[in-house]
Amino acid sequence: MSSGAGPSRGLIMKPVSLRGRDQEVRIDRLTPERRSWLMSRIGRANTKPEVAVRSILHGLGYRFRLLRRDLPGTPDIVLPGRTAVVFVHGCFWHGHSCKKTKMPKSRTDYWGPKIEANKRRDRRKRRQLIGLGWRVIVVWECELKYPDKLANKLSRVLA
């Protein structure tokens, strides 16, 4: 008699055929409402890329404010004395054209429009900030691979 505690517990497995190959696909064991609630708990501030950029700026001697909600787009980093804002963008979420950005193979009908909407919103907020007299700097997640290069870019732009 089996206890039922084998490898089949947990995620539900559903056999499907993809491009002529039989495979098993993992289906989320959480309800859409529960998954949504869990995803809503993920913070948008103090991400690793954001902290890394702040560390570089601090090392360069710049002082800044974080997440000024009174500015369009709520910039990640604000340098009021330099009238500059910095957005730290994740390559996937903001549609950067680098190696890190790959469109998911599933739910493309959702992800394509979602990322395009993010890009349109980014452009709109950037134009609004420029209209208010702010210099807008976008740091892409992939740029953190070369911190010295990024430090040079930030120094050059903020000088």
PDB file of C-alpha atoms in Angstrom:
ATOM      1  CA  MET A   1       0.000   0.000   0.000  1.00  0.00           C
ATOM      2  CA  SER A   2       1.367   3.425  -1.002  1.00  0.00           C
ATOM      3  CA  SER A   3       1.462   6.398   1.341  1.00  0.00           C
ATOM      4  CA  GLY A   4       0.996   8.825  -1.546  1.00  0.00           C
ATOM      5  CA  ALA A   5       4.078  10.833  -0.544  1.00  0.00           C
ATOM      6  CA  GLY A   6       6.064  10.145  -3.701  1.00  0.00           C
ATOM      7  CA  PRO A   7       7.497  12.491  -6.310  1.00  0.00           C
ATOM      8  CA  SER A   8       4.063  13.203  -7.771  1.00  0.00           C
ATOM      9  CA  ARG A   9       3.097  15.387  -4.772  1.00  0.00           C
ATOM     10  CA  GLY A  10       3.357  19.128  -5.095  1.00  0.00           C
ATOM     11  CA  LEU A  11       3.033  20.504  -8.580  1.00  0.00           C
ATOM     12  CA  ILE A  12       0.468  18.890 -10.828  1.00  0.00           C
ATOM     13  CA  MET A  13       1.970  17.238 -13.891  1.00  0.00           C
ATOM     14  CA  LYS A  14       0.028  17.318 -17.129  1.00  0.00           C
ATOM     15  CA  PRO A  15       1.240  15.419 -20.215  1.00  0.00           C
ATOM     16  CA  VAL A  16       1.292  17.516 -23.388  1.00  0.00           C
ATOM     17  CA  SER A  17       2.817  17.303 -26.834  1.00  0.00           C
ATOM     18  CA  LEU A  18       5.081  20.159 -27.891  1.00  0.00           C
ATOM     19  CA  ARG A  19       6.520  20.205 -31.415  1.00  0.00           C
ATOM     20  CA  GLY A  20       6.110  16.478 -31.741  1.00  0.00           C
ATOM     21  CA  ARG A  21       7.801  15.698 -28.415  1.00  0.00           C
ATOM     22  CA  ASP A  22       5.803  14.335 -25.509  1.00  0.00           C
ATOM     23  CA  GLN A  23       6.650  16.283 -22.365  1.00  0.00           C
ATOM     24  CA  GLU A  24       5.237  16.956 -18.957  1.00  0.00           C
ATOM     25  CA  VAL A  25       4.382  20.543 -18.092  1.00  0.00           C
ATOM     26  CA  ARG A  26       4.324  21.817 -14.524  1.00  0.00           C
ATOM     27  CA  ILE A  27       1.105  23.543 -13.635  1.00  0.00           C
ATOM     28  CA  ASP A  28       0.999  26.021 -10.794  1.00  0.00           C
ATOM     29  CA  ARG A  29      -0.465  24.514  -7.649  1.00  0.00           C
ATOM     30  CA  LEU A  30      -1.590  27.925  -6.423  1.00  0.00           C
ATOM     31  CA  THR A  31      -4.824  29.548  -7.421  1.00  0.00           C
ATOM     32  CA  PRO A  32      -4.493  32.653  -9.597  1.00  0.00           C
ATOM     33  CA  GLU A  33      -5.649  34.774  -6.645  1.00  0.00           C
ATOM     34  CA  ARG A  34      -3.017  33.304  -4.320  1.00  0.00           C
ATOM     35  CA  ARG A  35      -0.267  33.668  -6.975  1.00  0.00           C
ATOM     36  CA  SER A  36      -1.314  37.295  -7.500  1.00  0.00           C
ATOM     37  CA  TRP A  37      -1.171  37.961  -3.773  1.00  0.00           C
ATOM     38  CA  LEU A  38       2.306  36.393  -3.517  1.00  0.00           C
ATOM     39  CA  MET A  39       3.590  38.402  -6.485  1.00  0.00           C
ATOM     40  CA  SER A  40       2.211  41.608  -4.953  1.00  0.00           C
ATOM     41  CA  ARG A  41       4.424  41.024  -1.896  1.00  0.00           C
ATOM     42  CA  ILE A  42       7.577  41.349  -4.001  1.00  0.00           C
ATOM     43  CA  GLY A  43       9.145  44.728  -3.301  1.00  0.00           C
ATOM     44  CA  ARG A  44      10.030  47.194  -6.013  1.00  0.00           C
ATOM     45  CA  ALA A  45      12.661  49.061  -4.002  1.00  0.00           C
ATOM     46  CA  ASN A  46      16.110  47.996  -2.857  1.00  0.00           C
ATOM     47  CA  THR A  47      16.580  45.439  -5.611  1.00  0.00           C
ATOM     48  CA  LYS A  48      20.122  44.125  -6.093  1.00  0.00           C
ATOM     49  CA  PRO A  49      20.693  46.164  -9.281  1.00  0.00           C
ATOM     50  CA  GLU A  50      19.368  49.322  -7.603  1.00  0.00           C
ATOM     51  CA  VAL A  51      21.574  48.842  -4.541  1.00  0.00           C
ATOM     52  CA  ALA A  52      24.588  48.232  -6.805  1.00  0.00           C
ATOM     53  CA  VAL A  53      23.979  51.487  -8.707  1.00  0.00           C
ATOM     54  CA  ARG A  54      23.542  53.399  -5.448  1.00  0.00           C
ATOM     55  CA  SER A  55      26.819  51.942  -4.204  1.00  0.00           C
ATOM     56  CA  ILE A  56      28.620  53.092  -7.355  1.00  0.00           C
ATOM     57  CA  LEU A  57      27.130  56.595  -7.086  1.00  0.00           C
ATOM     58  CA  HIS A  58      28.031  56.818  -3.399  1.00  0.00           C
ATOM     59  CA  GLY A  59      31.581  55.690  -4.194  1.00  0.00           C
ATOM     60  CA  LEU A  60      31.801  58.476  -6.757  1.00  0.00           C
ATOM     61  CA  GLY A  61      30.882  60.968  -4.043  1.00  0.00           C
ATOM     62  CA  TYR A  62      27.309  61.679  -5.110  1.00  0.00           C
ATOM     63  CA  ARG A  63      24.526  62.074  -2.574  1.00  0.00           C
ATOM     64  CA  PHE A  64      20.965  61.315  -3.557  1.00  0.00           C
ATOM     65  CA  ARG A  65      17.391  60.709  -2.524  1.00  0.00           C
ATOM     66  CA  LEU A  66      15.342  57.586  -3.229  1.00  0.00           C
ATOM     67  CA  LEU A  67      11.928  57.120  -4.822  1.00  0.00           C
ATOM     68  CA  ARG A  68      10.581  60.664  -4.989  1.00  0.00           C
ATOM     69  CA  ARG A  69       6.903  59.945  -5.448  1.00  0.00           C
ATOM     70  CA  ASP A  70       6.173  63.535  -6.422  1.00  0.00           C
ATOM     71  CA  LEU A  71       8.102  63.069  -9.691  1.00  0.00           C
ATOM     72  CA  PRO A  72       6.647  61.303 -12.750  1.00  0.00           C
ATOM     73  CA  GLY A  73       7.580  57.620 -12.807  1.00  0.00           C
ATOM     74  CA  THR A  74       8.900  57.665  -9.199  1.00  0.00           C
ATOM     75  CA  PRO A  75      12.605  57.555 -10.171  1.00  0.00           C
ATOM     76  CA  ASP A  76      14.742  55.009  -8.305  1.00  0.00           C
ATOM     77  CA  ILE A  77      17.452  57.578  -7.538  1.00  0.00           C
ATOM     78  CA  VAL A  78      17.165  61.372  -7.509  1.00  0.00           C
ATOM     79  CA  LEU A  79      20.126  63.749  -7.430  1.00  0.00           C
ATOM     80  CA  PRO A  80      18.406  67.072  -6.679  1.00  0.00           C
ATOM     81  CA  GLY A  81      21.602  69.149  -6.744  1.00  0.00           C
ATOM     82  CA  ARG A  82      22.361  67.928 -10.251  1.00  0.00           C
ATOM     83  CA  THR A  83      18.718  68.012 -11.396  1.00  0.00           C
ATOM     84  CA  ALA A  84      19.119  64.399 -12.483  1.00  0.00           C
ATOM     85  CA  VAL A  85      17.184  61.198 -11.947  1.00  0.00           C
ATOM     86  CA  VAL A  86      18.281  57.605 -12.428  1.00  0.00           C
ATOM     87  CA  PHE A  87      16.025  54.727 -13.370  1.00  0.00           C
ATOM     88  CA  VAL A  88      17.457  51.245 -12.829  1.00  0.00           C
ATOM     89  CA  HIS A  89      15.659  49.041 -15.338  1.00  0.00           C
ATOM     90  CA  GLY A  90      15.532  45.263 -15.428  1.00  0.00           C
ATOM     91  CA  CYS A  91      16.323  44.190 -18.977  1.00  0.00           C
ATOM     92  CA  PHE A  92      13.381  41.788 -19.268  1.00  0.00           C
ATOM     93  CA  TRP A  93      10.696  43.954 -17.682  1.00  0.00           C
ATOM     94  CA  HIS A  94      11.581  47.072 -19.655  1.00  0.00           C
ATOM     95  CA  GLY A  95      12.316  45.401 -22.999  1.00  0.00           C
ATOM     96  CA  HIS A  96      16.052  46.048 -23.381  1.00  0.00           C
ATOM     97  CA  SER A  97      17.629  44.624 -26.525  1.00  0.00           C
ATOM     98  CA  CYS A  98      20.427  42.677 -24.847  1.00  0.00           C
ATOM     99  CA  LYS A  99      21.298  39.013 -24.358  1.00  0.00           C
ATOM    100  CA  LYS A 100      19.460  38.902 -21.018  1.00  0.00           C
ATOM    101  CA  THR A 101      16.154  39.693 -22.681  1.00  0.00           C
ATOM    102  CA  LYS A 102      14.366  36.690 -24.109  1.00  0.00           C
ATOM    103  CA  MET A 103      10.654  36.624 -24.689  1.00  0.00           C
ATOM    104  CA  PRO A 104       9.065  33.709 -22.825  1.00  0.00           C
ATOM    105  CA  LYS A 105       7.839  30.927 -25.063  1.00  0.00           C
ATOM    106  CA  SER A 106       4.598  30.594 -23.127  1.00  0.00           C
ATOM    107  CA  ARG A 107       1.871  33.220 -22.846  1.00  0.00           C
ATOM    108  CA  THR A 108       3.414  35.430 -25.529  1.00  0.00           C
ATOM    109  CA  ASP A 109      -0.039  36.957 -26.028  1.00  0.00           C
ATOM    110  CA  TYR A 110       0.333  38.339 -22.483  1.00  0.00           C
ATOM    111  CA  TRP A 111       4.057  39.144 -22.239  1.00  0.00           C
ATOM    112  CA  GLY A 112       4.445  40.908 -25.600  1.00  0.00           C
ATOM    113  CA  PRO A 113       1.807  43.600 -24.922  1.00  0.00           C
ATOM    114  CA  LYS A 114       2.852  43.826 -21.248  1.00  0.00           C
ATOM    115  CA  ILE A 115       6.479  44.665 -22.071  1.00  0.00           C
ATOM    116  CA  GLU A 116       5.455  47.027 -24.887  1.00  0.00           C
ATOM    117  CA  ALA A 117       3.162  48.860 -22.434  1.00  0.00           C
ATOM    118  CA  ASN A 118       6.079  49.147 -19.986  1.00  0.00           C
ATOM    119  CA  LYS A 119       8.265  50.637 -22.740  1.00  0.00           C
ATOM    120  CA  ARG A 120       5.560  53.158 -23.707  1.00  0.00           C
ATOM    121  CA  ARG A 121       5.095  54.159 -20.055  1.00  0.00           C
ATOM    122  CA  ASP A 122       8.884  54.552 -19.633  1.00  0.00           C
ATOM    123  CA  ARG A 123       9.061  56.867 -22.681  1.00  0.00           C
ATOM    124  CA  ARG A 124       6.086  58.916 -21.452  1.00  0.00           C
ATOM    125  CA  LYS A 125       7.564  59.368 -17.946  1.00  0.00           C
ATOM    126  CA  ARG A 126      10.983  60.224 -19.393  1.00  0.00           C
ATOM    127  CA  ARG A 127       9.423  62.958 -21.578  1.00  0.00           C
ATOM    128  CA  GLN A 128       7.496  64.339 -18.589  1.00  0.00           C
ATOM    129  CA  LEU A 129      10.655  64.544 -16.481  1.00  0.00           C
ATOM    130  CA  ILE A 130      12.615  66.227 -19.272  1.00  0.00           C
ATOM    131  CA  GLY A 131       9.741  68.700 -19.640  1.00  0.00           C
ATOM    132  CA  LEU A 132      10.130  69.526 -15.942  1.00  0.00           C
ATOM    133  CA  GLY A 133      13.844  70.222 -16.434  1.00  0.00           C
ATOM    134  CA  TRP A 134      15.299  66.948 -15.134  1.00  0.00           C
ATOM    135  CA  ARG A 135      18.115  64.998 -16.790  1.00  0.00           C
ATOM    136  CA  VAL A 136      17.087  61.355 -17.082  1.00  0.00           C
ATOM    137  CA  ILE A 137      19.623  58.540 -16.875  1.00  0.00           C
ATOM    138  CA  VAL A 138      18.614  54.952 -17.518  1.00  0.00           C
ATOM    139  CA  VAL A 139      20.847  52.208 -16.151  1.00  0.00           C
ATOM    140  CA  TRP A 140      20.111  48.762 -17.529  1.00  0.00           C
ATOM    141  CA  GLU A 141      20.577  45.682 -15.382  1.00  0.00           C
ATOM    142  CA  CYS A 142      23.061  44.241 -17.903  1.00  0.00           C
ATOM    143  CA  GLU A 143      25.326  47.303 -17.500  1.00  0.00           C
ATOM    144  CA  LEU A 144      26.114  46.165 -13.955  1.00  0.00           C
ATOM    145  CA  LYS A 145      28.218  43.377 -15.435  1.00  0.00           C
ATOM    146  CA  TYR A 146      30.928  46.027 -15.965  1.00  0.00           C
ATOM    147  CA  PRO A 147      30.817  48.329 -12.898  1.00  0.00           C
ATOM    148  CA  ASP A 148      33.883  50.381 -13.928  1.00  0.00           C
ATOM    149  CA  LYS A 149      32.323  51.154 -17.288  1.00  0.00           C
ATOM    150  CA  LEU A 150      29.060  52.105 -15.576  1.00  0.00           C
ATOM    151  CA  ALA A 151      30.908  54.341 -13.085  1.00  0.00           C
ATOM    152  CA  ASN A 152      32.555  56.151 -16.019  1.00  0.00           C
ATOM    153  CA  LYS A 153      29.177  56.590 -17.732  1.00  0.00           C
ATOM    154  CA  LEU A 154      27.568  57.988 -14.563  1.00  0.00           C
ATOM    155  CA  SER A 155      30.522  60.338 -13.908  1.00  0.00           C
ATOM    156  CA  ARG A 156      30.440  61.608 -17.476  1.00  0.00           C
ATOM    157  CA  VAL A 157      26.672  62.185 -17.519  1.00  0.00           C
ATOM    158  CA  LEU A 158      26.488  63.763 -14.059  1.00  0.00           C
ATOM    159  CA  ALA A 159      29.552  66.015 -14.432  1.00  0.00           C
TER     160      ALA A 159
END
